Coordinates of C-alpha atoms and ligand atoms in Angstrom, one line a residue:
X1 CA 13.9 -23.8 -5.2
X2 CA 15.8 -22.6 -2.1
X3 CA 14.0 -22.6 1.2
X4 CA 14.5 -21.3 4.7
X5 CA 14.2 -23.8 7.5
X6 CA 13.7 -22.3 11.0
X7 CA 13.7 -24.0 14.4
X8 CA 11.7 -21.6 16.5
X9 CA 11.7 -20.6 20.2
X10 CA 15.2 -19.2 20.5
X11 CA 15.5 -15.7 21.8
X12 CA 17.7 -13.5 19.6
X13 CA 20.7 -12.1 21.3
X14 CA 23.9 -10.3 20.3
X15 CA 24.9 -7.4 18.0
X16 CA 24.5 -6.8 14.3
X17 CA 25.5 -4.0 11.9
X18 CA 22.7 -2.7 9.6
X19 CA 23.5 -2.8 5.9
X20 CA 22.9 0.1 3.5
X21 CA 19.4 1.0 2.4
X22 CA 18.0 -0.7 -0.7
X23 CA 15.4 2.1 -1.3
X24 CA 18.2 4.7 -1.2
X25 CA 20.7 2.8 -3.3
X26 CA 18.3 2.1 -6.2
X27 CA 17.5 5.7 -7.1
X28 CA 21.0 6.8 -6.4
X29 CA 22.4 4.2 -8.8
X30 CA 19.9 5.3 -11.4
X31 CA 20.9 9.0 -10.9
X32 CA 24.6 8.2 -11.5
X33 CA 24.0 8.1 -15.3
X34 CA 23.3 11.9 -15.2
X35 CA 27.0 12.6 -15.2
X36 CA 29.9 11.2 -17.2
X37 CA 32.7 9.6 -15.3
X38 CA 33.3 7.1 -12.5
X39 CA 31.4 7.0 -9.2
X40 CA 32.2 5.1 -6.0
X41 CA 29.0 4.5 -4.1
X42 CA 29.6 3.0 -0.6
X43 CA 27.5 0.9 1.8
X44 CA 25.5 -0.7 -1.0
X45 CA 23.8 -3.9 0.2
X46 CA 24.3 -7.2 -1.7
X47 CA 20.7 -7.7 -2.7
X48 CA 19.1 -9.2 -5.8
X49 CA 17.4 -5.9 -6.6
X50 CA 20.8 -4.2 -6.6
X51 CA 22.2 -6.7 -9.0
X52 CA 19.2 -6.2 -11.3
X53 CA 19.8 -2.4 -11.2
X54 CA 23.5 -3.0 -12.0
X55 CA 22.4 -5.2 -14.9
X56 CA 20.2 -2.4 -16.3
X57 CA 23.1 0.1 -16.0
X58 CA 25.3 -2.2 -18.0
X59 CA 22.6 -2.7 -20.6
X60 CA 22.5 1.2 -21.0
X61 CA 26.3 1.2 -21.6
X62 CA 27.8 1.6 -18.1
X63 CA 30.5 -0.4 -16.4
X64 CA 29.1 -1.3 -13.0
X65 CA 30.2 -3.7 -10.4
X66 CA 29.7 -4.4 -6.7
X67 CA 33.1 -4.8 -4.9
X68 CA 32.6 -5.6 -1.3
X69 CA 29.9 -3.1 -0.3
X70 CA 31.1 -0.5 -2.8
X71 CA 29.6 0.0 -6.3
X72 CA 32.0 1.4 -8.9
X73 CA 30.1 2.7 -11.9
X74 CA 31.5 4.3 -15.0
X75 CA 28.9 6.2 -17.1
X76 CA 30.9 7.6 -20.0
X77 CA 29.4 5.3 -22.6
X78 CA 25.7 5.6 -21.8
X79 CA 24.1 5.4 -25.2
X80 CA 21.0 3.2 -24.8
X81 CA 17.6 4.6 -23.9
X82 CA 15.6 1.4 -24.2
X83 CA 15.0 -0.5 -21.0
X84 CA 14.2 -4.1 -21.9
X85 CA 10.8 -5.3 -20.8
X86 CA 12.4 -8.4 -19.3
X87 CA 14.4 -6.2 -16.9
X88 CA 11.4 -3.9 -16.2
X89 CA 9.4 -7.1 -15.2
X90 CA 12.2 -8.2 -12.9
X91 CA 12.1 -5.0 -10.9
X92 CA 9.6 -2.1 -11.0
X93 CA 12.3 0.3 -9.6
X94 CA 13.6 0.4 -13.2
X95 CA 11.1 3.3 -13.4
X96 CA 13.8 5.4 -11.6
X97 CA 15.7 5.5 -14.8
X98 CA 13.1 7.7 -16.5
X99 CA 14.3 11.0 -15.1
X100 CA 18.0 10.4 -15.5
X101 CA 17.7 9.0 -19.1
X102 CA 15.5 11.9 -20.2
X103 CA 18.1 14.3 -18.7
X104 CA 21.1 12.5 -20.2
X105 CA 19.8 11.4 -23.6
X106 CA 16.5 13.3 -24.1
X107 CA 14.7 10.0 -24.6
X108 CA 13.6 6.9 -22.7
X109 CA 11.7 3.8 -23.8
X110 CA 10.3 1.5 -21.1
X111 CA 7.2 -0.5 -20.1
X112 CA 4.5 -0.1 -17.6
X113 CA 5.9 -1.9 -14.5
X114 CA 3.3 -4.6 -13.7
X115 CA 1.4 -4.5 -10.5
X116 CA 2.7 -6.9 -7.8
X117 CA 1.6 -8.8 -4.7
X118 CA 1.0 -5.6 -2.8
X119 CA -1.0 -3.5 -5.2
X120 CA -1.6 -1.9 -8.6
X121 CA 1.6 0.3 -8.4
X122 CA 0.5 3.0 -10.9
X123 CA 3.0 5.4 -12.3
X124 CA 0.6 8.2 -13.3
X125 CA 2.2 10.7 -10.9
X126 CA 5.7 10.0 -12.4
X127 CA 4.4 10.7 -15.9
X128 CA 2.4 13.8 -14.9
X129 CA 5.6 15.2 -13.2
X130 CA 7.8 14.5 -16.2
X131 CA 5.2 16.0 -18.6
X132 CA 5.1 19.1 -16.4
X133 CA 8.8 19.4 -17.0
X134 CA 8.3 19.4 -20.7
X135 CA 8.6 15.7 -21.6
X136 CA 6.4 14.4 -24.4
X137 CA 4.9 11.0 -23.3
X138 CA 3.5 8.4 -25.7
X139 CA 1.9 5.2 -24.4
X140 CA 1.5 2.4 -26.9
X141 CA -0.1 -0.5 -25.0
X142 CA 2.3 -1.3 -22.2
X143 CA 5.2 0.6 -23.9
X144 CA 6.0 4.1 -22.8
X145 CA 8.2 6.5 -24.9
X146 CA 9.3 9.8 -23.3
X147 CA 11.2 12.4 -25.2
X148 CA 12.3 15.9 -24.3
X149 CA 14.6 18.3 -26.3
X150 CA 15.0 20.4 -23.2
X151 CA 13.4 20.0 -19.8
X152 CA 12.0 23.2 -18.3
X153 CA 11.6 23.9 -14.6
X154 CA 7.9 23.8 -13.3
X155 CA 5.7 24.1 -10.3
X156 CA 4.5 20.5 -9.6
X157 CA 1.9 19.5 -7.0
X158 CA 1.7 15.8 -6.3
X159 CA -1.8 14.4 -5.6
X160 CA -0.2 11.9 -3.3
X161 CA 3.3 12.0 -1.7
X162 CA 4.7 9.2 -3.9
X163 CA 8.2 8.3 -3.0
X164 CA 9.2 7.2 -6.6
X165 CA 7.4 10.1 -8.3
X166 CA 9.2 12.6 -6.0
X167 CA 12.5 10.9 -6.8
X168 CA 12.0 10.8 -10.6
X169 CA 10.9 14.4 -10.7
X170 CA 13.9 15.5 -8.5
X171 CA 16.3 13.7 -10.9
X172 CA 14.7 15.1 -14.1
X173 CA 14.6 18.6 -12.7
X174 CA 18.2 18.6 -11.5
X175 CA 19.4 19.7 -15.0
X176 CA 16.2 21.3 -16.3
X177 CA 16.3 24.9 -17.2
X178 CA 15.1 27.1 -14.3
X179 CA 13.5 26.4 -11.0
X180 CA 11.2 23.5 -10.1
X181 CA 9.2 23.1 -6.9
X182 CA 7.6 19.9 -5.8
X183 CA 4.7 20.4 -3.4
X184 CA 3.2 17.5 -1.4
X185 CA 6.5 15.8 -1.9
X186 CA 7.3 12.5 -0.1
X187 CA 9.4 13.0 3.0
X188 CA 11.2 9.7 3.4
X189 CA 14.9 9.6 4.5
X190 CA 15.7 8.0 1.1
X191 CA 14.5 11.2 -0.6
X192 CA 17.0 13.1 1.6
X193 CA 19.7 10.7 0.7
X194 CA 19.0 11.2 -3.0
X195 CA 19.1 15.0 -2.5
X196 CA 22.4 14.8 -0.8
X197 CA 23.8 12.5 -3.5
X198 CA 22.6 14.8 -6.3
X199 CA 24.0 17.9 -4.5
X200 CA 27.3 16.0 -4.1
X201 CA 27.2 15.8 -8.0
X202 CA 26.7 19.6 -8.2
X203 CA 22.9 19.9 -8.1
X204 CA 21.2 22.6 -6.2
X205 CA 18.3 21.0 -4.3
X206 CA 16.8 22.0 -0.9
X207 CA 13.8 20.8 1.1
X208 CA 14.1 17.0 0.9
X209 CA 12.5 15.6 4.1
X210 CA 9.8 18.3 4.0
X211 CA 6.7 18.4 1.8
X212 CA 8.2 21.1 -0.5
X213 CA 11.4 20.5 -2.5
X214 CA 13.0 23.2 -4.6
X215 CA 15.4 22.4 -7.4
X216 CA 17.4 25.0 -9.3
X217 CA 18.5 23.4 -12.6
X218 CA 22.2 23.3 -13.3
X219 CA 24.0 22.8 -16.7
X220 CA 26.3 20.0 -15.6
X221 CA 26.7 17.3 -13.0
X222 CA 29.9 15.5 -12.1
X223 CA 30.7 12.1 -10.5
X224 CA 31.3 11.8 -6.8
X225 CA 31.9 9.3 -4.0
X226 CA 28.9 8.8 -1.7
X227 CA 27.9 6.6 1.3
X228 CA 24.3 5.3 1.4
X229 CA 22.3 5.6 4.6
X230 CA 21.5 2.5 6.8
X231 CA 18.4 0.5 5.8
X232 CA 15.6 1.6 8.3
X233 CA 13.3 -1.2 7.2
X234 CA 16.0 -3.9 7.8
X235 CA 16.6 -2.3 11.2
X236 CA 12.9 -2.2 12.0
X237 CA 12.5 -5.9 10.9
X238 CA 15.3 -7.0 13.3
X239 CA 13.9 -4.9 16.1
X240 CA 10.5 -6.7 15.7
X241 CA 12.3 -10.1 15.5
X242 CA 14.1 -9.4 18.8
X243 CA 10.8 -8.4 20.4
X244 CA 8.9 -11.4 19.0
X245 CA 11.5 -13.9 20.3
X246 CA 11.8 -12.1 23.7
X247 CA 15.4 -11.4 23.0
X248 CA 18.0 -8.8 23.6
X249 CA 19.6 -7.4 20.4
X250 CA 22.0 -4.5 19.7
X251 CA 21.8 -2.8 16.3
X252 CA 24.9 -1.0 15.1
X253 CA 25.2 1.7 12.3
X254 CA 21.5 2.4 12.6
X255 CA 19.8 5.8 12.3
X256 CA 17.2 5.9 15.2
X257 CA 15.8 9.2 13.8
X258 CA 14.5 7.3 10.8
X259 CA 12.6 4.9 13.0
X260 CA 10.7 7.2 15.4
X261 CA 7.3 5.9 14.6
X262 CA 8.4 2.2 14.8
X263 CA 10.2 2.9 18.1
X264 CA 7.0 4.5 19.5
X265 CA 4.9 1.5 18.5
X266 CA 7.3 -1.0 20.0
X267 CA 7.5 0.9 23.3
X268 CA 3.7 0.8 23.4
X269 CA 3.9 -3.0 23.0
X270 CA 6.2 -3.1 26.1
X271 CA 9.5 -3.4 24.3
X272 CA 12.5 -1.7 26.0
X273 CA 14.6 0.4 23.6
X274 CA 17.8 2.2 24.5
X275 CA 19.5 4.6 22.0
X276 CA 23.1 5.8 22.0
X277 CA 24.1 7.6 18.8
X278 CA 24.0 5.0 16.0
X279 CA 23.6 2.1 18.4
X280 CA 20.1 0.9 19.5
X281 CA 19.4 -1.9 22.0
X282 CA 16.1 -3.7 21.8
X283 CA 15.1 -5.9 24.8
X284 CA 11.8 -7.7 25.4
X285 CA 11.6 -10.0 28.5
X286 CA 7.9 -10.8 28.4
X287 CA 4.8 -11.2 26.3
X288 CA 4.1 -8.1 24.1
X289 CA 1.2 -5.9 24.9
X290 CA -1.5 -5.3 22.3
X291 CA -1.5 -1.9 20.5
X292 CA -5.0 -0.6 20.0
X293 CA -4.5 0.9 16.5
X294 CA -1.6 1.3 14.0
X295 CA -2.2 3.1 10.8
X296 CA 0.4 2.9 8.0
X297 CA 0.9 6.1 6.0
X298 CA 3.8 8.1 4.4
X299 CA 6.8 9.1 6.4
X300 CA 7.2 10.0 9.2
X301 CA 4.2 7.9 10.2
X302 CA 4.3 4.1 10.7
X303 CA 5.9 2.7 7.5
X304 CA 3.9 0.3 5.3
X305 CA 7.1 -1.7 4.9
X306 CA 7.0 -2.8 8.5
X307 CA 3.2 -3.5 8.5
X308 CA 3.4 -7.3 8.0
X309 CA 6.3 -7.6 10.4
X310 CA 4.6 -5.8 13.3
X311 CA 1.5 -7.9 12.7
X312 CA 3.5 -10.9 13.8
X313 CA 4.4 -9.3 17.1
X314 CA 0.8 -8.3 17.7
X315 CA -0.3 -11.9 16.9
X316 CA 1.5 -12.9 20.0
X317 CA 0.3 -10.0 22.2
X318 CA -1.9 -10.1 25.2
X319 CA -5.1 -8.5 23.7
X320 CA -6.6 -7.2 20.5
X321 CA -4.9 -4.9 18.1
X322 CA -5.9 -3.2 14.8
X323 CA -3.6 -2.5 11.9
X324 CA -4.9 -0.3 9.1
X325 CA -3.0 -0.3 5.7
X326 CA -3.5 3.0 3.8
X327 CA -0.6 3.0 1.3
X328 CA -1.0 -0.2 -0.7
X329 CA -4.4 -1.7 -1.4
X330 CA -3.2 -5.4 -1.4
X331 CA -0.7 -5.7 1.4
X332 CA -2.3 -8.4 3.6
X333 CA -1.2 -11.5 1.7
X334 CA 0.8 -12.6 4.7
X335 CA -2.4 -13.0 6.8
X336 CA -3.4 -16.4 5.4
X337 CA 0.1 -17.8 6.0
X338 CA 0.2 -16.4 9.5
X339 CA -3.2 -17.9 10.2
X340 CA -1.8 -21.3 9.2
X341 CA 0.7 -20.9 12.0
X342 CA -2.0 -20.3 14.5
X343 CA -2.5 -16.5 14.3
X344 CA -6.0 -15.2 14.9
X345 CA -6.4 -12.3 12.4
X346 CA -9.6 -11.1 10.6
X347 CA -9.3 -8.7 7.6
X348 CA -12.1 -6.3 6.8
X349 CA -11.2 -4.1 3.8
X350 CA -7.9 -2.4 4.6
X351 CA -8.0 -3.2 8.3
X352 CA -6.7 -6.3 10.1
X353 CA -8.2 -7.2 13.6
X354 CA -5.6 -9.2 15.5
X355 CA -6.4 -11.2 18.6
X356 CA -3.2 -12.2 20.3
X357 CA -2.5 -15.9 21.0
X358 CA -0.1 -17.4 23.5
X359 CA 2.1 -19.0 20.7
X360 CA 2.4 -19.7 17.0
X361 CA 3.2 -23.1 15.6
X362 CA 5.7 -24.0 12.9
X363 CA 4.4 -24.8 9.4
X364 CA 5.4 -24.8 5.7
X365 CA 4.5 -21.4 4.4
X366 CA 5.1 -19.3 1.2
X367 CA 6.5 -15.8 0.9
X368 CA 4.2 -13.8 -1.4
X369 CA 6.3 -10.5 -1.4
X370 CA 9.4 -9.1 0.2
X371 CA 8.1 -7.8 3.5
X372 CA 5.5 -10.6 3.8
X373 CA 8.4 -13.0 3.6
X374 CA 10.3 -11.2 6.3
X375 CA 7.2 -11.4 8.5
X376 CA 7.0 -15.2 8.0
X377 CA 10.7 -15.4 9.1
X378 CA 9.9 -13.6 12.3
X379 CA 6.9 -15.8 12.8
X380 CA 9.1 -18.9 12.4
X381 CA 11.7 -17.6 14.8
X382 CA 8.9 -17.1 17.5
X383 CA 6.9 -20.2 16.7
X384 CA 7.1 -23.5 18.6
X385 CA 8.5 -26.2 16.3
X386 CA 9.9 -26.1 12.7
X387 CA 8.9 -23.7 9.9
X388 CA 9.8 -24.0 6.2
X389 CA 9.5 -20.9 4.1
X390 CA 9.2 -21.3 0.3
X391 CA 9.6 -18.7 -2.5
X392 CA 12.4 -17.0 -0.5
X393 CA 13.7 -15.1 -3.6
X394 CA 11.2 -12.4 -2.5
X395 CA 13.1 -12.0 0.7
X396 CA 16.5 -11.9 -1.0
X397 CA 15.4 -8.7 -2.8
X398 CA 15.6 -6.7 0.4
X399 CA 17.7 -8.6 3.0
X400 CA 21.4 -9.5 2.5
X401 CA 21.4 -13.2 3.4
X402 CA 18.8 -12.9 6.1
X403 CA 19.7 -16.4 7.5
X404 CA 23.3 -15.3 8.2
X405 CA 22.1 -12.1 9.9
X406 CA 19.7 -14.1 12.2
X407 CA 22.0 -17.1 12.8
X408 CA 24.6 -14.6 14.1
X409 CA 22.0 -13.6 16.7
X410 CA 21.5 -17.2 17.8
X411 CA 18.5 -18.1 15.6
X412 CA 18.1 -21.7 14.4
X413 CA 17.8 -21.0 10.7
X414 CA 19.5 -22.2 7.5
X415 CA 18.9 -22.1 3.8
X416 CA 18.4 -25.3 1.9
X417 CA 19.6 -25.5 -1.7
X418 CA 17.8 -27.9 -4.0
X419 CA 19.5 -31.2 -4.7
X420 CA 20.1 -31.2 -8.5
X421 CA 17.8 -33.8 -10.1
X422 CA 19.4 -36.4 -12.4
Ligands
EPZ501 C1 8.6 3.1 -2.5 O1 7.8 2.5 -3.5 C2 9.4 1.9 -1.9 N1 10.2 1.3 -2.9 C3 8.5 0.9 -1.3 O2 9.2 -0.2 -0.7 C4 7.6 1.6 -0.2 O3 6.7 0.7 0.3 C5 6.9 2.8 -0.8 O4 7.9 3.7 -1.4 C6 6.1 3.6 0.2 O5 7.0 4.0 1.2 C7 11.4 1.8 -3.3 O6 11.8 2.9 -2.8 C8 12.2 1.1 -4.3 P1 4.9 5.2 -3.8 P2 7.0 3.4 -4.5 O7 5.1 5.7 -5.2 O8 7.9 4.6 -4.9 C9 0.5 5.0 -5.4 C10 9.9 -2.3 -0.1 O9 9.3 -3.3 0.5 N2 1.0 5.7 -6.6 O10 5.1 6.1 -2.6 O11 6.5 2.6 -5.6 C11 0.9 3.6 -5.3 O12 0.0 2.8 -6.1 C12 9.1 -1.5 -1.2 O13 11.1 -2.0 0.0 C13 0.1 6.1 -7.6 O14 -1.1 6.0 -7.5 O15 5.8 3.9 -3.6 C14 0.8 3.3 -3.9 O16 -0.5 2.9 -3.5 C15 7.7 -2.0 -1.3 N3 0.7 6.7 -8.7 C16 1.2 4.6 -3.2 O17 1.0 5.6 -4.2 C17 2.0 6.8 -8.9 O18 2.5 7.4 -9.9 C18 2.6 4.7 -2.7 O19 3.5 4.5 -3.8 C19 2.9 6.4 -7.9 C20 2.4 5.8 -6.8

């Protein structure tokens, strides 16, 4: 298996461009099957999750390929409504195909996406939303069959502002008959990107970014060319890496407005941040300060996807910090690995009590999920000595060759490829 090897203790410095957002690209690629024709989707990151989604689109009958950072997808021949369990198991974001397939073919067959390292990941809010739009849903064991002769607009209130459920309902409602409102909708920037993409296809959606989204169903959507927003979580990860290594890094093509809560926390930790349009400079000359309390919750609050990364910075801070995780019930699997590197963290239910230490020490550690893996990379960059990270396929799901990004900023990091055994 490939591994990352990191020689710690080198402050990051230099400039780097932020690639497109995984969590915007995935639903947008799924939505493309709602219209017949050829799309050009720009600023798509070269990630394993993206390649899985392109594989699913091809399995459904599309032609889809990543050329540089543009995806060209042709959807004329979409004919398949069955999503293979093997592909569902590779990536739970396959769930985003429910709304589009129901809209295009009136049927979708898929499987309950399994839980993962960060939690149960239920899809009840997705199914309730689609049922409210008139879909008939049958669950046979792990298989789910959804059918709808015609989708009807509805007033939908989400029990929780689920990102995926909001996106699935938006897509299904875009060509439903009549008006749909989603109350208690998720407000993430990726929802706004999906709204803008669907409207570029001819949909009539307003309100994304607020807790109420209104969709006026239209009879037809058409292909378009669209550019994906920058990845705010990749940007936040690099900001925290700059701070943890006491470096000075400039991020380019970033959207600071998508990172308000993370910027606020980093400033409280003593990090200097300067913003000039889509350029952000992050500079940390000394030891970080502790931050009394950080609570993850839906946007615009502090994002759960930066929780494991900020915990690394706080592990090096001068003082005690508390991080409370309220979005996913199992998102502390990185704590054991950080403790093996010398961090002093105690977990009690969904809160982590972090007592800062002067330094971390390199070790051989294992990535358990995407953002936990990113956190271990940051820990290795800051640690004294050498760190080896295993199971790095998790990291490749959300970061386009993270070792090249970081090496371009002066990090001592490389990827080992296994020597083929005889
Ligand atoms: C999206 O996941 C992101 N993934 C996640 O990013 C992100 O952490 C999450 O939103 C929260 O911001 C993509 O966009 C591809 P949710 P999603 O539905 O849509 C519960 C990363 O690292 N829930 O908002 O699955 C659920 O169990 C990934 O890039 C239900 O109970 O998130 C969880 O506790 C990780 N029933 C909470 O809501 C449902 O039907 C948040 O889930 C749906 C969700």
